[in-house]
Short mmCIF file of C-alpha atoms and ligand atoms in Angstrom, two decimals:
data_model
loop_
_atom_site.label_atom_id
_atom_site.label_comp_id
_atom_site.label_asym_id
_atom_site.label_seq_id
_atom_site.Cartn_x
_atom_site.Cartn_y
_atom_site.Cartn_z
CA MET A 671 8.76 -108.64 -113.66
CA SER A 672 7.35 -110.07 -110.53
CA ASP A 673 10.57 -112.09 -110.25
CA LYS A 674 12.72 -108.96 -110.52
CA LEU A 675 10.44 -107.15 -107.88
CA ASN A 676 10.88 -110.07 -105.53
CA GLU A 677 14.51 -110.09 -106.02
CA LEU A 678 14.73 -106.50 -105.25
CA LYS A 679 12.56 -106.84 -102.16
CA ILE A 680 14.77 -109.72 -100.91
CA ARG A 681 17.92 -107.65 -101.23
CA LEU A 682 16.20 -104.61 -99.64
CA ALA A 683 15.11 -106.79 -96.69
CA GLU A 684 18.64 -107.76 -96.13
CA VAL A 685 19.77 -104.20 -96.03
CA ASP A 686 16.93 -103.58 -93.55
CA ASP A 687 17.90 -106.57 -91.42
CA LEU A 688 21.45 -105.01 -91.14
CA SER A 689 20.26 -101.54 -90.38
CA SER A 690 17.76 -102.85 -87.80
CA ALA A 691 20.55 -104.90 -86.15
CA ALA A 692 22.57 -101.67 -85.85
CA ALA A 693 19.53 -99.94 -84.45
CA VAL A 694 19.08 -102.60 -81.75
CA LEU A 695 22.70 -102.02 -80.85
CA GLY A 696 22.04 -98.20 -80.71
CA TRP A 697 19.02 -98.75 -78.48
CA ASP A 698 21.13 -100.95 -76.13
CA GLN A 699 23.98 -98.39 -76.07
CA GLN A 700 21.46 -95.76 -74.87
CA THR A 701 19.77 -97.80 -72.34
CA TYR A 702 21.62 -100.67 -70.74
CA MET A 703 25.13 -100.92 -72.17
CA PRO A 704 27.86 -100.53 -69.43
CA ALA A 705 30.21 -97.73 -70.28
CA GLY A 706 32.90 -100.20 -70.86
CA GLY A 707 31.27 -101.43 -73.98
CA ALA A 708 31.46 -98.22 -75.88
CA GLU A 709 34.54 -98.82 -77.88
CA ALA A 710 33.54 -102.27 -79.12
CA ARG A 711 29.97 -101.02 -79.67
CA GLY A 712 31.28 -98.18 -81.93
CA ARG A 713 33.04 -100.80 -83.99
CA GLN A 714 30.16 -103.23 -84.18
CA MET A 715 27.78 -100.45 -85.45
CA ALA A 716 30.28 -99.30 -87.87
CA THR A 717 30.62 -102.81 -89.36
CA LEU A 718 26.86 -103.31 -89.58
CA GLN A 719 26.30 -99.83 -91.20
CA ARG A 720 29.13 -100.43 -93.65
CA LEU A 721 27.76 -103.87 -94.68
CA ALA A 722 24.24 -102.28 -95.07
CA HIS A 723 25.63 -99.66 -97.10
CA GLU A 724 27.58 -102.05 -99.21
CA LYS A 725 24.64 -104.26 -99.87
CA PHE A 726 22.46 -101.31 -100.68
CA THR A 727 24.94 -99.86 -103.19
CA ASP A 728 25.51 -103.26 -104.96
CA GLU A 729 25.31 -102.68 -108.73
CA GLN A 730 22.68 -105.41 -108.97
CA ILE A 731 20.23 -103.18 -107.17
CA GLY A 732 20.92 -100.62 -109.79
CA TYR A 733 20.22 -102.96 -112.63
CA LEU A 734 17.09 -104.21 -110.90
CA LEU A 735 15.78 -100.67 -110.45
CA GLU A 736 16.51 -99.75 -114.14
CA GLU A 737 14.72 -102.93 -115.45
CA LEU A 738 11.83 -102.22 -113.18
CA GLN A 739 11.50 -98.66 -114.04
CA GLN A 740 10.90 -99.57 -117.61
CA ALA A 741 8.61 -102.56 -116.95
CA GLY A 742 6.68 -100.70 -114.21
CA ALA A 743 5.98 -97.65 -116.08
CA ASP A 744 2.25 -98.14 -115.86
CA TRP A 745 2.07 -98.73 -112.14
CA ALA A 746 -0.16 -96.03 -110.46
CA TYR A 747 1.64 -93.35 -108.70
CA ASP A 748 -0.08 -94.27 -105.51
CA SER A 749 0.70 -97.98 -105.70
CA ASP A 750 3.14 -99.64 -103.30
CA GLU A 751 5.27 -100.76 -106.27
CA ALA A 752 5.69 -97.37 -107.96
CA ALA A 753 6.42 -95.86 -104.51
CA LEU A 754 8.93 -98.47 -103.64
CA LEU A 755 10.82 -97.83 -106.99
CA ARG A 756 10.61 -94.07 -106.58
CA VAL A 757 12.02 -94.01 -102.93
CA THR A 758 14.52 -96.75 -103.54
CA GLN A 759 15.82 -95.17 -106.64
CA ARG A 760 16.18 -91.71 -104.76
CA GLN A 761 18.00 -93.38 -101.89
CA TYR A 762 20.18 -95.54 -104.18
CA THR A 763 21.18 -92.48 -106.32
CA GLN A 764 22.22 -90.69 -103.16
CA ALA A 765 23.98 -93.79 -101.52
CA ILE A 766 26.19 -94.59 -104.33
CA ARG A 767 27.76 -91.08 -103.99
CA ILE A 768 29.04 -91.97 -100.50
CA PRO A 769 31.94 -94.37 -100.15
CA SER A 770 31.44 -97.23 -97.59
CA ASP A 771 34.63 -96.25 -95.76
CA PHE A 772 33.16 -92.86 -95.16
CA VAL A 773 29.95 -94.41 -93.67
CA ALA A 774 31.94 -96.60 -91.36
CA GLU A 775 34.14 -93.51 -90.35
CA VAL A 776 31.07 -91.59 -89.53
CA ALA A 777 29.63 -94.42 -87.53
CA SER A 778 32.75 -94.99 -85.48
CA HIS A 779 33.25 -91.22 -85.01
CA GLY A 780 29.66 -90.82 -84.11
CA ALA A 781 29.94 -93.50 -81.34
CA ALA A 782 33.19 -91.78 -79.86
CA ALA A 783 31.47 -88.39 -79.94
CA PHE A 784 28.37 -89.61 -78.30
CA ASN A 785 30.37 -91.42 -75.64
CA ALA A 786 32.40 -88.29 -74.92
CA TRP A 787 29.20 -86.14 -74.80
CA THR A 788 27.63 -88.31 -72.24
CA THR A 789 30.43 -87.46 -69.73
CA ALA A 790 31.13 -83.87 -70.98
CA ARG A 791 27.58 -82.67 -70.55
CA PRO A 792 27.15 -83.51 -66.87
CA ALA A 793 30.85 -82.33 -66.39
CA ASN A 794 30.13 -79.05 -68.23
CA ASP A 795 33.17 -79.56 -70.22
CA PHE A 796 32.90 -78.22 -73.71
CA ALA A 797 36.62 -78.32 -74.23
CA ALA A 798 36.55 -82.11 -73.99
CA VAL A 799 34.11 -82.55 -76.91
CA ARG A 800 35.47 -79.61 -79.03
CA PRO A 801 38.11 -81.61 -81.00
CA LEU A 802 35.42 -84.22 -81.65
CA LEU A 803 32.95 -81.65 -82.74
CA GLU A 804 35.64 -80.09 -85.10
CA LYS A 805 36.09 -83.54 -86.70
CA THR A 806 32.26 -83.75 -86.99
CA LEU A 807 32.16 -80.54 -88.85
CA GLU A 808 34.99 -81.66 -91.19
CA LEU A 809 33.17 -84.98 -91.95
CA SER A 810 29.91 -83.12 -92.41
CA LEU A 811 31.53 -80.89 -95.05
CA ARG A 812 33.08 -83.84 -96.73
CA TYR A 813 29.46 -85.42 -96.77
CA ALA A 814 28.10 -82.26 -98.30
CA SER A 815 30.92 -82.39 -101.02
CA TYR A 816 29.48 -85.70 -102.29
CA PHE A 817 26.31 -83.61 -103.36
CA PRO A 818 27.63 -80.90 -105.48
CA GLY A 819 25.15 -78.31 -106.95
CA HIS A 820 23.58 -77.36 -103.62
CA ALA A 821 23.27 -73.61 -102.74
CA GLU A 822 24.60 -74.18 -99.16
CA PRO A 823 26.41 -77.09 -97.53
CA ILE A 824 23.47 -77.60 -95.22
CA ASP A 825 21.11 -78.42 -98.15
CA PRO A 826 21.94 -82.11 -98.51
CA PHE A 827 21.34 -82.52 -94.76
CA ILE A 828 17.95 -80.76 -94.94
CA ASP A 829 16.96 -82.81 -98.05
CA ASN A 830 17.86 -86.02 -96.19
CA ALA A 831 15.55 -85.14 -93.18
CA ASP A 832 12.95 -83.26 -95.08
CA HIS A 833 13.11 -84.25 -98.74
CA GLY A 834 12.27 -81.51 -100.99
CA MET A 835 13.27 -78.57 -98.74
CA ASN A 836 16.43 -76.57 -98.40
CA ALA A 837 17.93 -73.77 -96.36
CA ALA A 838 16.20 -71.15 -98.40
CA THR A 839 12.57 -72.63 -98.21
CA VAL A 840 12.92 -73.52 -94.45
CA GLY A 841 14.57 -70.16 -93.73
CA ALA A 842 11.64 -68.34 -95.51
CA LEU A 843 8.95 -70.25 -93.43
CA PHE A 844 10.92 -69.76 -90.24
CA ASP A 845 11.13 -65.90 -90.86
CA GLN A 846 7.39 -65.91 -91.31
CA LEU A 847 6.81 -67.87 -88.14
CA ARG A 848 9.23 -65.78 -86.03
CA ALA A 849 7.45 -62.65 -87.10
CA ALA A 850 4.16 -64.01 -85.87
CA LEU A 851 5.53 -65.73 -82.71
CA VAL A 852 7.56 -62.96 -81.15
CA PRO A 853 4.69 -60.58 -80.54
CA LEU A 854 2.83 -63.48 -78.95
CA VAL A 855 5.69 -64.38 -76.66
CA GLN A 856 6.02 -60.67 -75.69
CA ALA A 857 2.33 -60.35 -75.01
CA ILE A 858 2.33 -63.43 -72.80
CA GLY A 859 5.47 -62.10 -71.08
CA ALA A 860 3.62 -59.06 -69.95
CA GLN A 861 1.20 -61.10 -68.07
CA PRO A 862 1.80 -62.67 -64.65
CA LEU A 863 3.63 -65.96 -64.73
CA ALA A 864 1.50 -69.09 -64.28
CA ASP A 865 2.36 -71.04 -61.11
CA ASP A 866 3.67 -74.59 -61.63
CA GLU A 867 4.47 -75.37 -58.05
CA VAL A 868 2.10 -78.29 -58.22
CA LEU A 869 4.29 -80.10 -60.76
CA ARG A 870 7.33 -79.94 -58.54
CA ARG A 871 6.00 -81.57 -55.43
CA GLY A 872 8.04 -84.88 -55.56
CA TYR A 873 6.68 -87.65 -57.78
CA PRO A 874 8.15 -91.11 -57.18
CA GLU A 875 9.72 -92.62 -60.30
CA ALA A 876 7.86 -95.93 -60.21
CA ALA A 877 4.44 -94.35 -60.00
CA GLN A 878 5.32 -91.97 -62.88
CA ILE A 879 6.30 -94.93 -65.13
CA ALA A 880 3.04 -96.78 -64.18
CA PHE A 881 0.95 -93.72 -65.06
CA GLY A 882 2.93 -93.17 -68.31
CA GLU A 883 2.43 -96.67 -69.46
CA GLU A 884 -1.34 -96.58 -68.68
CA MET A 885 -1.58 -93.34 -70.68
CA ALA A 886 0.49 -94.76 -73.52
CA ARG A 887 -1.85 -97.91 -73.69
CA GLN A 888 -5.04 -95.61 -73.75
CA LEU A 889 -3.68 -93.48 -76.48
CA GLY A 890 -3.12 -96.48 -78.55
CA TYR A 891 0.59 -97.45 -78.29
CA ASP A 892 0.68 -101.25 -78.67
CA PHE A 893 2.90 -102.80 -76.00
CA SER A 894 2.65 -106.19 -77.64
CA ARG A 895 4.87 -104.61 -80.44
CA GLY A 896 6.63 -102.19 -78.21
CA ARG A 897 8.22 -101.41 -74.82
CA GLN A 898 9.40 -98.60 -72.74
CA ASP A 899 12.87 -98.15 -70.85
CA LYS A 900 14.66 -95.35 -69.26
CA THR A 901 17.37 -93.31 -70.99
CA TYR A 902 19.26 -90.05 -70.66
CA HIS A 903 17.98 -88.63 -73.81
CA PRO A 904 14.63 -89.92 -74.77
CA PHE A 905 13.88 -91.31 -78.26
CA ALA A 906 11.74 -93.81 -80.20
CA THR A 907 13.28 -96.41 -82.30
CA LYS A 908 12.06 -99.12 -84.70
CA PHE A 909 13.55 -102.57 -85.56
CA SER A 910 10.29 -103.70 -87.37
CA ILE A 911 6.82 -102.41 -87.80
CA ASN A 912 6.11 -104.83 -85.05
CA ASP A 913 8.87 -103.82 -82.67
CA VAL A 914 8.84 -100.13 -82.02
CA ARG A 915 10.26 -99.01 -78.74
CA ILE A 916 10.26 -95.83 -76.64
CA THR A 917 12.49 -94.55 -74.06
CA THR A 918 11.78 -92.02 -71.30
CA ARG A 919 13.66 -89.83 -68.82
CA LEU A 920 11.86 -88.95 -65.46
CA ASP A 921 12.41 -86.18 -63.06
CA GLU A 922 10.97 -86.82 -59.63
CA HIS A 923 10.90 -83.15 -58.96
CA PHE A 924 9.25 -81.95 -62.03
CA LEU A 925 6.23 -83.84 -63.53
CA ASN A 926 6.23 -82.44 -67.09
CA GLU A 927 9.42 -84.34 -68.27
CA GLY A 928 8.03 -87.75 -67.82
CA LEU A 929 4.35 -86.89 -68.72
CA PHE A 930 5.09 -85.15 -71.97
CA GLY A 931 8.17 -86.91 -72.93
CA THR A 932 6.22 -90.15 -72.83
CA ILE A 933 3.31 -88.75 -74.90
CA HIS A 934 5.87 -87.37 -77.42
CA GLU A 935 7.66 -90.64 -77.95
CA VAL A 936 4.36 -92.50 -78.06
CA GLY A 937 3.34 -90.19 -80.87
CA HIS A 938 6.58 -91.12 -82.89
CA ALA A 939 6.15 -94.80 -82.06
CA MET A 940 2.39 -95.02 -83.10
CA TYR A 941 3.28 -93.47 -86.43
CA GLU A 942 5.80 -96.33 -86.93
CA GLN A 943 3.54 -99.09 -85.60
CA GLY A 944 0.73 -97.83 -87.83
CA VAL A 945 2.82 -98.23 -91.21
CA ALA A 946 0.98 -100.84 -93.42
CA GLN A 947 2.38 -104.37 -92.84
CA ALA A 948 2.83 -104.73 -96.51
CA LEU A 949 5.71 -102.25 -96.42
CA GLU A 950 7.65 -104.24 -93.75
CA ALA A 951 11.41 -104.47 -94.37
CA THR A 952 11.31 -102.11 -97.38
CA PRO A 953 12.65 -98.52 -97.48
CA LEU A 954 8.94 -97.35 -97.28
CA ALA A 955 8.49 -98.87 -93.89
CA SER A 956 8.97 -95.67 -91.81
CA GLY A 957 7.87 -92.13 -91.27
CA THR A 958 8.32 -90.13 -94.35
CA SER A 959 10.37 -87.05 -93.06
CA ALA A 960 11.75 -85.54 -89.86
CA GLY A 961 9.04 -82.76 -89.95
CA VAL A 962 6.09 -85.21 -90.44
CA HIS A 963 7.49 -87.53 -87.75
CA GLU A 964 7.61 -84.58 -85.33
CA SER A 965 4.15 -83.49 -86.43
CA GLN A 966 2.98 -86.75 -84.95
CA SER A 967 4.72 -86.51 -81.56
CA ARG A 968 3.79 -82.87 -81.23
CA LEU A 969 0.22 -83.51 -82.09
CA TRP A 970 -0.23 -86.02 -79.39
CA GLU A 971 2.02 -84.23 -76.97
CA ASN A 972 0.56 -80.68 -77.42
CA LEU A 973 -2.61 -80.51 -79.32
CA VAL A 974 -3.98 -83.52 -77.51
CA GLY A 975 -1.74 -83.98 -74.38
CA ARG A 976 -1.56 -80.33 -73.26
CA SER A 977 -5.31 -79.64 -73.86
CA ARG A 978 -7.77 -79.11 -71.04
CA ARG A 979 -10.13 -81.77 -72.48
CA PHE A 980 -7.44 -84.49 -72.32
CA TRP A 981 -6.94 -83.74 -68.63
CA GLU A 982 -10.76 -83.74 -68.00
CA HIS A 983 -10.18 -87.46 -68.52
CA PHE A 984 -6.66 -88.09 -67.13
CA PHE A 985 -6.40 -85.76 -64.31
CA PRO A 986 -8.56 -87.90 -61.89
CA VAL A 987 -6.44 -90.89 -62.91
CA LEU A 988 -3.27 -88.84 -62.07
CA GLN A 989 -4.77 -87.70 -58.83
CA ALA A 990 -5.42 -91.32 -58.00
CA ALA A 991 -1.73 -92.10 -58.72
CA PHE A 992 -0.40 -89.19 -56.60
CA PRO A 993 -3.16 -88.50 -54.03
CA THR A 994 -0.88 -86.62 -51.43
CA GLN A 995 0.56 -84.36 -54.12
CA LEU A 996 -2.62 -83.57 -56.23
CA ASN A 997 -5.72 -83.99 -54.16
CA ASP A 998 -5.90 -80.38 -53.31
CA VAL A 999 -5.22 -79.30 -56.78
CA SER A 1000 -7.92 -78.25 -59.36
CA LEU A 1001 -8.02 -79.23 -62.84
CA ASP A 1002 -7.67 -75.58 -63.80
CA THR A 1003 -4.61 -75.06 -61.65
CA PHE A 1004 -3.00 -78.11 -63.16
CA TYR A 1005 -4.00 -77.11 -66.67
CA ARG A 1006 -2.40 -73.67 -66.24
CA ALA A 1007 0.66 -75.13 -64.73
CA ILE A 1008 1.41 -77.57 -67.53
CA ASN A 1009 0.91 -74.75 -70.08
CA ARG A 1010 3.01 -72.07 -68.26
CA VAL A 1011 4.93 -70.06 -70.76
CA GLU A 1012 8.38 -68.82 -69.79
CA PRO A 1013 11.53 -68.27 -71.67
CA SER A 1014 13.90 -71.04 -70.52
CA LEU A 1015 17.34 -72.51 -71.14
CA ILE A 1016 16.51 -76.14 -72.17
CA ARG A 1017 14.77 -76.80 -75.58
CA VAL A 1018 13.27 -80.17 -74.59
CA GLU A 1019 11.70 -78.44 -71.48
CA ALA A 1020 10.54 -75.39 -73.31
CA ASP A 1021 6.87 -74.58 -73.65
CA GLU A 1022 4.96 -74.61 -76.94
CA VAL A 1023 5.23 -70.89 -77.56
CA THR A 1024 9.01 -70.41 -77.06
CA TYR A 1025 10.00 -73.79 -78.20
CA ASN A 1026 10.40 -72.77 -81.92
CA LEU A 1027 12.77 -69.95 -80.89
CA HIS A 1028 15.12 -72.56 -79.55
CA VAL A 1029 14.86 -74.56 -82.80
CA MET A 1030 15.61 -71.55 -85.03
CA LEU A 1031 18.66 -70.68 -82.93
CA ARG A 1032 20.21 -74.24 -83.57
CA PHE A 1033 19.09 -74.03 -87.19
CA ASP A 1034 20.92 -70.78 -87.81
CA LEU A 1035 24.06 -71.87 -85.89
CA GLU A 1036 24.53 -75.12 -87.65
CA ARG A 1037 23.79 -73.39 -91.07
CA ALA A 1038 26.66 -70.85 -90.03
CA LEU A 1039 29.03 -73.51 -88.89
CA LEU A 1040 28.62 -75.38 -92.24
CA LYS A 1041 29.03 -72.22 -94.22
CA GLY A 1042 32.18 -71.57 -92.47
CA GLU A 1043 30.90 -68.37 -91.00
CA LEU A 1044 31.23 -69.64 -87.38
CA ALA A 1045 34.12 -71.69 -85.88
CA VAL A 1046 33.48 -74.51 -83.34
CA ALA A 1047 35.64 -72.67 -80.84
CA ASP A 1048 33.11 -69.63 -81.05
CA LEU A 1049 30.20 -71.91 -80.79
CA PRO A 1050 29.39 -71.43 -77.10
CA ALA A 1051 29.67 -67.74 -77.14
CA ALA A 1052 27.51 -67.56 -80.22
CA TRP A 1053 24.96 -69.76 -78.63
CA ASN A 1054 24.90 -67.60 -75.51
CA GLY A 1055 24.67 -64.44 -77.38
CA ARG A 1056 21.61 -65.75 -79.50
CA MET A 1057 19.91 -67.01 -76.12
CA GLU A 1058 20.22 -63.46 -74.82
CA SER A 1059 18.83 -61.65 -77.84
CA ASP A 1060 16.03 -64.17 -78.69
CA LEU A 1061 14.98 -65.34 -75.17
CA GLY A 1062 16.46 -62.75 -72.81
CA LEU A 1063 18.53 -65.34 -70.88
CA THR A 1064 22.09 -66.19 -70.49
CA PRO A 1065 22.97 -69.77 -69.86
CA PRO A 1066 25.02 -70.03 -66.68
CA ASP A 1067 27.15 -72.76 -68.23
CA ASP A 1068 27.42 -74.87 -71.33
CA ARG A 1069 25.55 -77.75 -69.78
CA HIS A 1070 22.50 -75.42 -70.04
CA GLY A 1071 23.70 -74.14 -73.29
CA VAL A 1072 25.53 -75.63 -76.22
CA LEU A 1073 26.05 -79.17 -74.73
CA GLN A 1074 22.39 -79.72 -74.09
CA ASP A 1075 21.30 -81.53 -77.41
CA VAL A 1076 22.61 -84.98 -78.47
CA HIS A 1077 22.22 -83.95 -82.18
CA TRP A 1078 25.74 -82.49 -82.78
CA PHE A 1079 27.33 -85.32 -80.88
CA ASP A 1080 25.93 -88.28 -82.73
CA GLY A 1081 27.23 -88.55 -86.23
CA LEU A 1082 27.10 -85.67 -88.73
CA LEU A 1083 26.03 -82.18 -88.04
CA GLY A 1084 23.27 -80.44 -89.95
CA GLY A 1085 19.57 -80.82 -90.79
CA GLY A 1086 18.78 -82.17 -87.30
CA PHE A 1087 16.61 -79.49 -86.01
CA GLN A 1088 14.37 -77.85 -88.57
CA GLY A 1089 12.00 -80.93 -88.45
CA TYR A 1090 11.01 -79.91 -85.03
CA THR A 1091 9.46 -76.66 -86.01
CA LEU A 1092 8.27 -78.01 -89.30
CA GLY A 1093 6.38 -80.62 -87.29
CA ASN A 1094 4.75 -78.10 -84.86
CA VAL A 1095 3.46 -76.19 -87.98
CA MET A 1096 2.22 -79.41 -89.55
CA SER A 1097 0.72 -80.87 -86.40
CA ALA A 1098 -1.89 -78.06 -86.15
CA GLN A 1099 -2.66 -78.33 -89.78
CA PHE A 1100 -3.20 -82.13 -89.49
CA PHE A 1101 -5.29 -81.81 -86.23
CA ALA A 1102 -7.44 -79.22 -87.88
CA ALA A 1103 -8.15 -81.43 -90.82
CA ALA A 1104 -8.89 -84.49 -88.65
CA GLN A 1105 -11.41 -82.22 -86.66
CA THR A 1106 -13.11 -81.08 -89.79
CA ALA A 1107 -13.62 -84.58 -90.92
CA HIS A 1108 -14.61 -85.77 -87.39
CA PRO A 1109 -16.10 -83.02 -85.44
CA GLU A 1110 -16.65 -85.34 -82.61
CA ILE A 1111 -12.88 -85.80 -81.85
CA PRO A 1112 -12.79 -83.11 -79.06
CA ASP A 1113 -15.60 -84.65 -77.21
CA GLN A 1114 -14.10 -88.08 -77.65
CA ILE A 1115 -10.84 -86.87 -76.05
CA ARG A 1116 -12.80 -85.50 -73.18
CA GLY A 1117 -14.19 -89.01 -72.65
CA GLY A 1118 -10.76 -90.75 -72.90
CA SER A 1119 -11.35 -92.10 -76.44
CA PHE A 1120 -8.67 -91.56 -79.07
CA ASP A 1121 -9.64 -94.07 -81.61
CA THR A 1122 -11.29 -91.77 -84.14
CA LEU A 1123 -8.29 -89.43 -84.22
CA ARG A 1124 -5.82 -92.28 -84.37
CA GLY A 1125 -7.96 -93.78 -87.17
CA TRP A 1126 -7.75 -90.58 -89.12
CA LEU A 1127 -4.09 -90.32 -88.60
CA THR A 1128 -3.55 -93.95 -89.64
CA GLU A 1129 -5.62 -93.58 -92.66
CA ASN A 1130 -4.14 -90.36 -93.84
CA ILE A 1131 -0.52 -90.49 -92.54
CA TYR A 1132 0.78 -93.61 -90.75
CA ARG A 1133 -0.22 -96.36 -93.12
CA HIS A 1134 1.61 -94.64 -96.07
CA GLY A 1135 5.06 -94.85 -94.49
CA MET A 1136 7.33 -93.17 -96.82
CA LYS A 1137 5.20 -93.64 -100.01
CA PHE A 1138 4.61 -89.74 -100.15
CA THR A 1139 6.90 -86.84 -99.48
CA ALA A 1140 6.02 -84.51 -96.75
CA ARG A 1141 4.50 -81.94 -99.36
CA GLU A 1142 2.40 -84.67 -100.90
CA LEU A 1143 1.20 -86.00 -97.55
CA VAL A 1144 0.30 -82.53 -96.21
CA GLU A 1145 -1.68 -81.75 -99.45
CA ARG A 1146 -3.49 -85.05 -99.54
CA ALA A 1147 -4.43 -85.11 -96.09
CA THR A 1148 -5.39 -81.50 -95.60
CA GLY A 1149 -6.23 -80.28 -99.16
CA SER A 1150 -3.85 -77.43 -98.92
CA PRO A 1151 -0.03 -76.67 -98.87
CA LEU A 1152 1.89 -76.27 -95.74
CA THR A 1153 0.92 -73.09 -94.02
CA ILE A 1154 1.63 -71.48 -90.50
CA GLU A 1155 -1.95 -70.22 -90.21
CA PRO A 1156 -3.54 -73.16 -88.37
CA TYR A 1157 -0.61 -73.34 -85.98
CA MET A 1158 -0.74 -69.68 -85.11
CA ALA A 1159 -4.59 -69.76 -84.84
CA TYR A 1160 -4.14 -72.69 -82.45
CA LEU A 1161 -1.52 -70.89 -80.33
CA ARG A 1162 -3.39 -67.59 -80.34
CA HIS A 1163 -6.67 -69.15 -79.27
CA LYS A 1164 -5.29 -71.33 -76.54
CA TYR A 1165 -2.79 -68.92 -75.00
CA GLY A 1166 -5.08 -66.02 -75.59
CA GLU A 1167 -7.68 -67.81 -73.36
CA LEU A 1168 -5.01 -68.85 -70.86
CA TYR A 1169 -3.44 -65.44 -70.49
CA GLY A 1170 -6.50 -63.26 -71.10
CA LEU A 1171 -4.91 -61.56 -74.19
ZN1 ZN B 804 10.47 -85.90 -81.35
#
């Protein structure tokens, strides 16, 4: 039996090698590749992804899984072996439904769409990407057709990103959250706006990068197994548990972008760096779902990084890095500035309270596109209408509207957004559980020590990789099912205090 398990692992490692090589090309495309490389890069990525898909769907993998299922029936549910079989079987059953040619077509179309988007967005030219987006929608519907039996075409996409969920369950949670959030947004909106002038004083890029790296190091991001580069749309990516990279975008005229973008990607990267080494090069060696992944980036970005206690430690360091900009600023002024709540146009720059409204808008629009209730041509108007009704703002152009996110211009459309809000909800539930286990965590953060928190996260979340589903992980780590209560309690407490509600 161990021979068969070894053979399976060797085959899975080859698949992982090919996908990781494609990920390196993707990282290069978004950091250093000259524009002229786009066409060849699209072809190269398509080739690697097709080969990975062909190797993974080889019938020999099916036979091995079948034999191991019988032989390994007494493996404990929690064991690496049982989890490897469970997850590989799930992915295999899904992958064999998708033709390799389709995988290659999606990869090369994704590269073309991404390339067009990088010029269309700054040029504010929706018309230039519209045919590509129509093709994306067509490919997405074809993808959904490989999974008959779903209630809505978006369901297979949601299941991919957040296994075990669908449009109905996500929609129900979102309805509950929206009902709780809207009154809070309105109550804050009735108060005077916090002043964030101190964040807009001109912060040279090199010093921002140096501060960001220092902060990342102190939080626990391991630079001997990672690195940071600049990009247009920040992301974290993994080629191995021991090579997990982050990218960042800086704005010299708005400090939040670099500061919180860096902490956010560090949160994603520490999750991947924290996966148990025994899981390397298997399908288990990555975060378990979009929602849980985002819970880790948002936990560090918001519950830690936007807390007053975090800046009790880091604000003097930031002042030392930017003395002329910050020496006359108090911690309190800075804390209020970084937590300013104001309906805004750009999701990635939105505050914690309004952020989820941006996500729900995108979730509903992509759900409607896939259902055939909305045409691509009508998307910009639908976007703007919803911005008006939800946030009271009209985007001045598509650059500040429908063109802002990479998600619809990078492969298939669907399931790319709900994880952000699921992650916010989970982040508070995880953080509350960590604090219950270790009441000293807040004081440690105040002192610039993050080891206990990171240790709890490693023990309860990181090291498991994909062994458990999001639902299993939430219940194991916190002792209860996913609920919006800790998240709403966190927001009400923090913003109640900040805005005197
Ligand atoms: Zn993220």
